[in-house]
């Protein structure tokens, strides 16, 4: 493997780009010049890291919207650390870009899977759950306001669609 390779795989590159913190700042030039190099890092801090993340994410612009949304929800963080110190702080803040991507994938699932008309919220919650938002099927049912039986019948359809399986056409009759 060449020393010039920054990432072992496309998945590693996407994970880096989507998780790169917008709150990282490069050290001042004088500090960088006064400090000896440490370890064998890949130089992906500060502006170098931001530039690399930007180049990776710019390549996604060539993809169809659905593919970009799936990659964002698959590799992006659901939340970011928060240190605001307020009484209500959970030390995590929602990643609104991740939430938007999950909603977009939910909308595509509602269109692509037969019987999806009117099931956007349910399918979006199932997408969120599939990609790690957690919760049980009963939690999804309560949040969306449908029966557990409905969620249990929809979950395999959404999971299968996200895994690339073709959904079966609804039976007539």
XYZ file of N, CA and C in Angstrom:
519
model
N 0.848 -1.173 0.000
C 0.000 0.000 0.000
C 0.891 1.233 0.000
N 0.584 2.181 -0.811
C 1.375 3.397 -0.939
C 1.204 4.290 0.282
N 2.266 5.038 0.622
C 2.194 5.977 1.741
C 1.306 7.163 1.417
N 1.013 7.391 0.125
C 0.193 8.527 -0.279
C -1.299 8.290 -0.067
N -1.682 7.070 0.232
C -3.087 6.732 0.396
C -3.570 7.244 1.756
N -4.572 8.082 1.720
C -5.084 8.656 2.970
C -6.122 7.771 3.641
N -6.890 7.022 2.848
C -7.979 6.221 3.399
C -7.889 4.806 2.858
N -8.261 3.844 3.684
C -8.215 2.442 3.278
C -9.311 2.091 2.285
N -10.423 2.842 2.342
C -11.563 2.531 1.477
C -12.384 3.784 1.239
N -13.296 3.683 0.292
C -14.220 4.789 0.042
C -15.093 5.027 1.274
N -15.442 3.954 1.963
C -16.255 4.104 3.178
C -15.505 4.910 4.234
N -14.205 4.658 4.386
C -13.406 5.430 5.347
C -13.346 6.902 4.952
N -13.201 7.166 3.664
C -13.147 8.550 3.185
C -14.474 9.257 3.436
N -15.571 8.580 3.153
C -16.892 9.178 3.383
C -17.144 9.411 4.869
N -16.763 8.437 5.682
C -16.927 8.587 7.125
C -16.143 9.806 7.616
N -14.901 9.967 7.139
C -14.093 11.117 7.527
C -14.772 12.416 7.094
N -15.178 12.478 5.838
C -15.747 13.719 5.303
C -17.023 14.125 6.021
N -17.907 13.177 6.263
C -19.166 13.503 6.926
C -18.985 13.799 8.411
N -17.947 13.255 9.014
C -17.730 13.448 10.444
C -16.744 14.561 10.762
N -16.142 15.143 9.744
C -15.150 16.177 9.997
C -15.824 17.338 10.728
N -15.309 17.677 11.856
C -15.931 18.708 12.692
C -15.716 20.083 12.094
N -16.785 20.832 12.002
C -16.706 22.205 11.506
C -16.137 23.129 12.563
N -15.890 22.599 13.746
C -15.382 23.429 14.830
C -13.883 23.268 15.025
N -13.211 22.524 14.151
C -11.772 22.371 14.264
C -11.095 23.559 13.592
N -10.083 24.053 14.243
C -9.341 25.176 13.692
C -7.878 24.791 13.598
N -7.239 25.241 12.560
C -5.823 25.000 12.407
C -5.064 25.848 13.424
N -3.946 25.320 13.897
C -3.124 26.094 14.829
C -2.460 27.242 14.070
N -2.150 28.328 14.765
C -1.453 29.429 14.099
C -0.118 28.964 13.522
N 0.324 29.605 12.455
C 1.548 29.227 11.751
C 2.743 29.175 12.690
N 2.906 30.130 13.569
C 4.050 30.142 14.484
C 4.042 28.912 15.387
N 2.900 28.497 15.851
C 2.814 27.293 16.685
C 3.204 26.049 15.893
N 2.754 25.985 14.648
C 3.088 24.828 13.821
C 4.570 24.761 13.525
N 5.203 25.905 13.272
C 6.630 25.932 12.973
C 7.472 25.623 14.206
N 6.996 25.974 15.381
C 7.753 25.787 16.613
C 7.630 24.379 17.179
N 6.705 23.593 16.642
C 6.463 22.257 17.172
C 6.982 21.208 16.205
N 7.716 20.244 16.760
C 8.218 19.141 15.932
C 7.054 18.265 15.506
N 7.140 17.635 14.337
C 6.068 16.733 13.900
C 5.872 15.614 14.913
N 4.628 15.243 15.137
C 4.298 14.207 16.102
C 3.696 13.025 15.361
N 4.231 11.855 15.590
C 3.653 10.634 15.030
C 3.647 10.626 13.510
N 2.796 9.775 12.978
C 2.701 9.628 11.533
C 1.308 9.974 11.059
N 0.787 11.110 11.493
C -0.543 11.531 11.071
C -0.606 11.757 9.577
N -1.794 11.905 9.071
C -1.990 12.077 7.638
C -2.190 13.526 7.266
N -1.971 14.438 8.204
C -2.098 15.856 7.899
C -3.521 16.310 7.670
N -4.464 15.687 8.312
C -5.867 16.009 8.066
C -6.477 16.784 9.222
N -5.734 17.755 9.699
C -6.257 18.632 10.747
C -6.408 20.022 10.164
N -7.184 20.840 10.823
C -7.324 22.233 10.416
C -7.781 22.386 8.981
N -7.146 23.294 8.278
C -7.545 23.593 6.899
C -7.290 22.434 5.955
N -6.246 21.644 6.218
C -5.993 20.480 5.366
C -7.141 19.477 5.465
N -7.602 19.244 6.691
C -8.722 18.325 6.887
C -9.996 18.847 6.266
N -10.237 20.146 6.448
C -11.438 20.752 5.863
C -11.388 20.667 4.342
N -10.223 20.920 3.780
C -10.070 20.839 2.321
C -10.306 19.429 1.817
N -9.731 18.442 2.506
C -9.910 17.046 2.099
C -11.377 16.644 2.208
N -12.022 17.020 3.312
C -13.444 16.699 3.475
C -14.262 17.351 2.366
N -13.942 18.607 2.047
C -14.660 19.311 0.978
C -14.481 18.643 -0.375
N -13.261 18.185 -0.667
C -13.033 17.508 -1.952
C -13.819 16.204 -2.040
N -13.868 15.470 -0.939
C -14.615 14.209 -0.939
C -16.098 14.488 -1.136
N -16.635 15.425 -0.365
C -18.066 15.723 -0.458
C -18.443 16.319 -1.808
N -17.522 17.053 -2.436
C -17.833 17.635 -3.745
C -18.023 16.555 -4.807
N -17.370 15.419 -4.635
C -17.539 14.316 -5.586
C -18.954 13.748 -5.536
N -19.606 13.889 -4.399
C -20.963 13.370 -4.259
C -21.974 14.180 -5.065
N -21.628 15.406 -5.417
C -22.553 16.258 -6.172
C -22.903 15.663 -7.527
N -22.094 14.763 -8.028
C -22.347 14.122 -9.327
C -23.405 13.022 -9.235
N -23.699 12.608 -8.026
C -24.637 11.502 -7.823
C -26.080 11.992 -7.813
N -27.014 11.100 -8.120
C -28.433 11.450 -7.986
C -28.757 11.779 -6.523
N -29.779 12.583 -6.323
C -30.161 13.028 -4.979
C -30.367 11.876 -4.001
N -31.027 10.825 -4.444
C -31.279 9.707 -3.547
C -29.976 9.077 -3.074
N -29.033 8.891 -3.962
C -27.761 8.277 -3.582
C -27.008 9.156 -2.590
N -27.029 10.470 -2.822
C -26.371 11.393 -1.883
C -27.024 11.313 -0.510
N -28.349 11.251 -0.490
C -29.065 11.184 0.789
C -28.735 9.890 1.530
N -28.695 8.776 0.808
C -28.373 7.490 1.439
C -26.950 7.529 2.007
N -26.005 8.086 1.269
C -24.628 8.170 1.774
C -24.541 9.088 2.994
N -25.283 10.180 2.986
C -25.260 11.111 4.119
C -25.829 10.462 5.376
N -26.913 9.722 5.226
C -27.521 9.094 6.396
C -26.712 7.872 6.836
N -26.034 7.223 5.901
C -25.214 6.046 6.230
C -23.910 6.431 6.916
N -23.248 7.470 6.432
C -21.915 7.800 6.931
C -21.857 9.044 7.810
N -22.900 9.854 7.790
C -22.893 11.068 8.591
C -23.253 10.797 10.043
N -22.801 11.655 10.933
C -23.158 11.477 12.346
C -24.584 11.961 12.612
N -25.295 11.277 13.490
C -26.647 11.682 13.864
C -26.620 12.925 14.738
N -25.519 13.094 15.462
C -25.413 14.235 16.368
C -23.954 14.641 16.502
N -23.763 15.815 17.084
C -22.430 16.347 17.340
C -22.294 16.596 18.839
N -21.067 16.536 19.353
C -20.874 16.887 20.764
C -21.261 18.341 21.007
N -21.818 18.594 22.187
C -22.210 19.947 22.562
C -21.681 20.217 23.965
N -21.123 21.377 24.147
C -20.611 21.742 25.470
C -21.128 23.116 25.872
N -22.376 23.382 25.545
C -22.935 24.711 25.815
C -23.107 24.957 27.310
N -23.249 23.883 28.087
C -23.358 24.016 29.530
C -24.734 24.394 30.052
N -25.727 24.521 29.184
C -27.056 24.879 29.669
C -27.667 23.701 30.438
N -28.630 23.993 31.275
C -29.246 22.967 32.124
C -29.883 21.844 31.312
N -30.373 22.179 30.121
C -31.057 21.173 29.306
C -30.100 20.439 28.368
N -28.828 20.744 28.445
C -27.862 20.163 27.505
C -27.666 18.664 27.760
N -27.793 17.885 26.710
C -27.555 16.448 26.794
C -26.142 16.116 26.336
N -25.343 17.159 26.108
C -23.983 17.060 25.597
C -23.942 16.514 24.169
N -25.081 16.519 23.511
C -25.194 16.156 22.100
C -26.187 17.113 21.457
N -25.913 17.511 20.217
C -26.892 18.308 19.480
C -27.167 17.608 18.164
N -28.406 17.679 17.740
C -28.834 16.991 16.519
C -28.072 17.521 15.313
N -27.778 16.629 14.393
C -27.199 17.006 13.113
C -28.366 17.187 12.150
N -28.703 18.424 11.868
C -29.864 18.701 11.018
C -29.678 18.182 9.600
N -28.434 18.129 9.124
C -28.182 17.570 7.784
C -28.494 16.081 7.769
N -28.160 15.371 8.849
C -28.465 13.945 8.934
C -29.979 13.741 8.977
N -30.659 14.558 9.760
C -32.120 14.457 9.853
C -32.766 14.694 8.491
N -32.276 15.688 7.755
C -32.819 15.977 6.422
C -32.565 14.816 5.473
N -31.381 14.229 5.546
C -31.057 13.092 4.679
C -31.952 11.901 5.009
N -32.184 11.645 6.302
C -33.070 10.538 6.697
C -34.484 10.784 6.182
N -34.942 12.038 6.238
C -36.265 12.378 5.714
C -36.347 12.173 4.207
N -35.274 12.531 3.511
C -35.251 12.343 2.055
C -35.289 10.859 1.705
N -34.511 10.058 2.409
C -34.517 8.609 2.148
C -35.891 8.034 2.491
N -36.508 8.515 3.568
C -37.862 8.080 3.908
C -38.859 8.406 2.807
N -38.714 9.592 2.203
C -39.599 9.984 1.100
C -39.384 9.081 -0.113
N -38.119 8.780 -0.410
C -37.851 7.864 -1.528
C -38.414 6.478 -1.233
N -38.311 6.026 0.022
C -38.861 4.717 0.396
C -40.378 4.711 0.246
N -41.026 5.822 0.621
C -42.486 5.900 0.497
C -42.908 5.812 -0.971
N -42.097 6.352 -1.871
C -42.405 6.287 -3.304
C -42.054 4.943 -3.912
N -40.915 4.377 -3.496
C -40.380 3.196 -4.172
C -41.013 1.886 -3.734
N -41.434 1.807 -2.498
C -41.989 0.557 -1.987
C -43.501 0.595 -2.161
N -44.068 -0.427 -2.778
C -45.516 -0.446 -2.980
C -46.276 -0.246 -1.674
N -47.404 0.458 -1.762
C -48.243 0.716 -0.601
C -47.749 1.835 0.279
N -46.877 2.685 -0.245
C -46.247 3.706 0.574
C -46.988 5.014 0.688
N -48.026 5.192 -0.071
C -48.757 6.468 -0.007
C -49.233 6.704 1.411
N -48.884 7.835 1.966
C -49.296 8.183 3.322
C -48.450 7.573 4.420
N -47.362 6.925 4.054
C -46.531 6.272 5.067
C -45.144 6.908 5.181
N -45.049 8.175 4.807
C -43.761 8.874 4.849
C -43.172 8.880 6.261
N -43.956 9.300 7.258
C -43.434 9.392 8.632
C -42.988 8.031 9.144
N -43.782 7.011 8.893
C -43.434 5.667 9.345
C -42.144 5.200 8.678
N -42.066 5.356 7.369
C -40.881 4.883 6.662
C -39.640 5.703 7.017
N -39.818 6.983 7.285
C -38.684 7.803 7.714
C -38.172 7.327 9.072
N -39.079 7.030 9.987
C -38.650 6.526 11.298
C -37.965 5.171 11.170
N -38.426 4.342 10.244
C -37.777 3.046 10.016
C -36.397 3.234 9.390
N -36.240 4.227 8.525
C -34.924 4.555 7.961
C -33.999 5.009 9.084
N -34.478 5.905 9.935
C -33.676 6.395 11.056
C -33.234 5.229 11.939
N -34.156 4.324 12.209
C -33.845 3.166 13.047
C -32.821 2.264 12.364
N -32.980 2.035 11.066
C -32.064 1.185 10.304
C -30.638 1.719 10.397
N -30.493 3.041 10.339
C -29.166 3.645 10.352
C -28.689 4.038 11.743
N -29.307 3.483 12.771
C -28.738 3.604 14.097
C -29.402 4.553 15.068
N -30.537 5.125 14.732
C -31.194 6.035 15.662
C -31.778 5.289 16.858
N -31.817 3.994 16.781
C -32.224 3.187 17.914
C -33.724 3.083 18.095
N -34.096 2.451 19.182
C -35.499 2.254 19.482
C -36.002 0.922 18.959
N -37.083 0.494 19.557
C -37.718 -0.751 19.151
C -38.813 -0.448 18.135
N -39.360 -1.492 17.556
C -40.487 -1.299 16.651
C -41.677 -0.716 17.407
N -41.829 -1.088 18.668
C -42.904 -0.523 19.487
C -42.693 0.978 19.683
N -41.433 1.398 19.849
C -41.131 2.827 19.972
C -41.512 3.572 18.697
N -41.203 2.967 17.552
C -41.551 3.573 16.267
C -43.071 3.698 16.154
N -43.782 2.637 16.509
C -45.255 2.654 16.430
C -45.829 3.770 17.285
N -45.311 3.915 18.496
C -45.811 4.961 19.395
C -45.489 6.351 18.851
N -44.292 6.536 18.354
C -43.886 7.846 17.844
C -44.722 8.276 16.646
N -45.001 7.331 15.767
C -45.718 7.643 14.533
C -47.235 7.575 14.728
N -47.686 6.861 15.749
C -49.112 6.766 16.012
C -49.825 5.713 15.187
N -49.147 4.583 14.963
C -49.759 3.465 14.244
C -49.621 2.216 15.105
N -50.272 1.158 14.691
C -50.201 -0.077 15.468
C -48.846 -0.746 15.292
N -48.479 -1.528 16.284
C -47.239 -2.291 16.209
C -47.278 -3.255 15.026
N -48.446 -3.800 14.759
C -48.610 -4.736 13.637
C -48.260 -4.056 12.300
N -48.676 -2.795 12.139
C -48.351 -2.044 10.921
C -46.844 -1.862 10.801
N -46.206 -1.498 11.900
C -44.750 -1.298 11.888
C -44.041 -2.613 11.587
N -44.530 -3.688 12.179
C -43.906 -4.999 11.942
C -44.039 -5.441 10.488
N -45.100 -5.036 9.809
C -45.245 -5.400 8.396
C -44.421 -4.484 7.489
N -44.207 -3.233 7.908
C -43.456 -2.266 7.099
C -41.945 -2.405 7.266
N -41.491 -2.744 8.461
C -40.056 -2.781 8.750
C -39.264 -3.667 7.783
N -39.707 -4.899 7.503
C -38.927 -5.717 6.568
C -38.903 -5.146 5.145
N -39.971 -4.457 4.751
C -39.999 -3.847 3.421
C -38.958 -2.731 3.311
N -38.904 -1.871 4.330
C -37.946 -0.763 4.320
C -36.530 -1.294 4.451
N -36.316 -2.237 5.382
C -34.981 -2.817 5.537
C -34.518 -3.472 4.236
N -35.401 -4.233 3.613
C -35.047 -4.886 2.351
C -34.733 -3.883 1.260
N -35.527 -2.827 1.170
C -35.287 -1.793 0.158
C -33.937 -1.124 0.390
N -33.625 -0.819 1.653
C -32.338 -0.187 1.963
C -31.160 -1.116 1.690
N -31.388 -2.407 1.779
C -30.323 -3.380 1.490
C -30.231 -3.709 -0.004
N -31.186 -3.177 -0.787
C -31.136 -3.383 -2.228
C -31.984 -4.517 -2.749
N -32.833 -5.078 -1.891
C -33.716 -6.148 -2.351
C -34.931 -5.536 -3.013
N -35.448 -6.204 -4.004
C -36.673 -5.744 -4.661
C -37.864 -6.101 -3.787
N -38.769 -5.149 -3.635
C -39.965 -5.442 -2.842
C -40.982 -6.149 -3.722
N -41.783 -6.962 -3.091
C -42.811 -7.691 -3.830
C -43.982 -6.772 -4.093
N -44.633 -6.979 -5.212
C -45.826 -6.188 -5.533
C -46.960 -6.614 -4.614
N -47.786 -5.659 -4.219
C -48.909 -6.018 -3.329
C -49.857 -6.989 -4.038
N -50.432 -7.877 -3.246
C -51.383 -8.840 -3.795
C -52.697 -8.140 -4.078
N -53.329 -8.491 -5.182
C -54.657 -7.949 -5.514
C -55.702 -8.773 -4.801
N -56.706 -8.077 -4.316
C -57.810 -8.836 -3.755
C -57.989 -8.660 -2.363
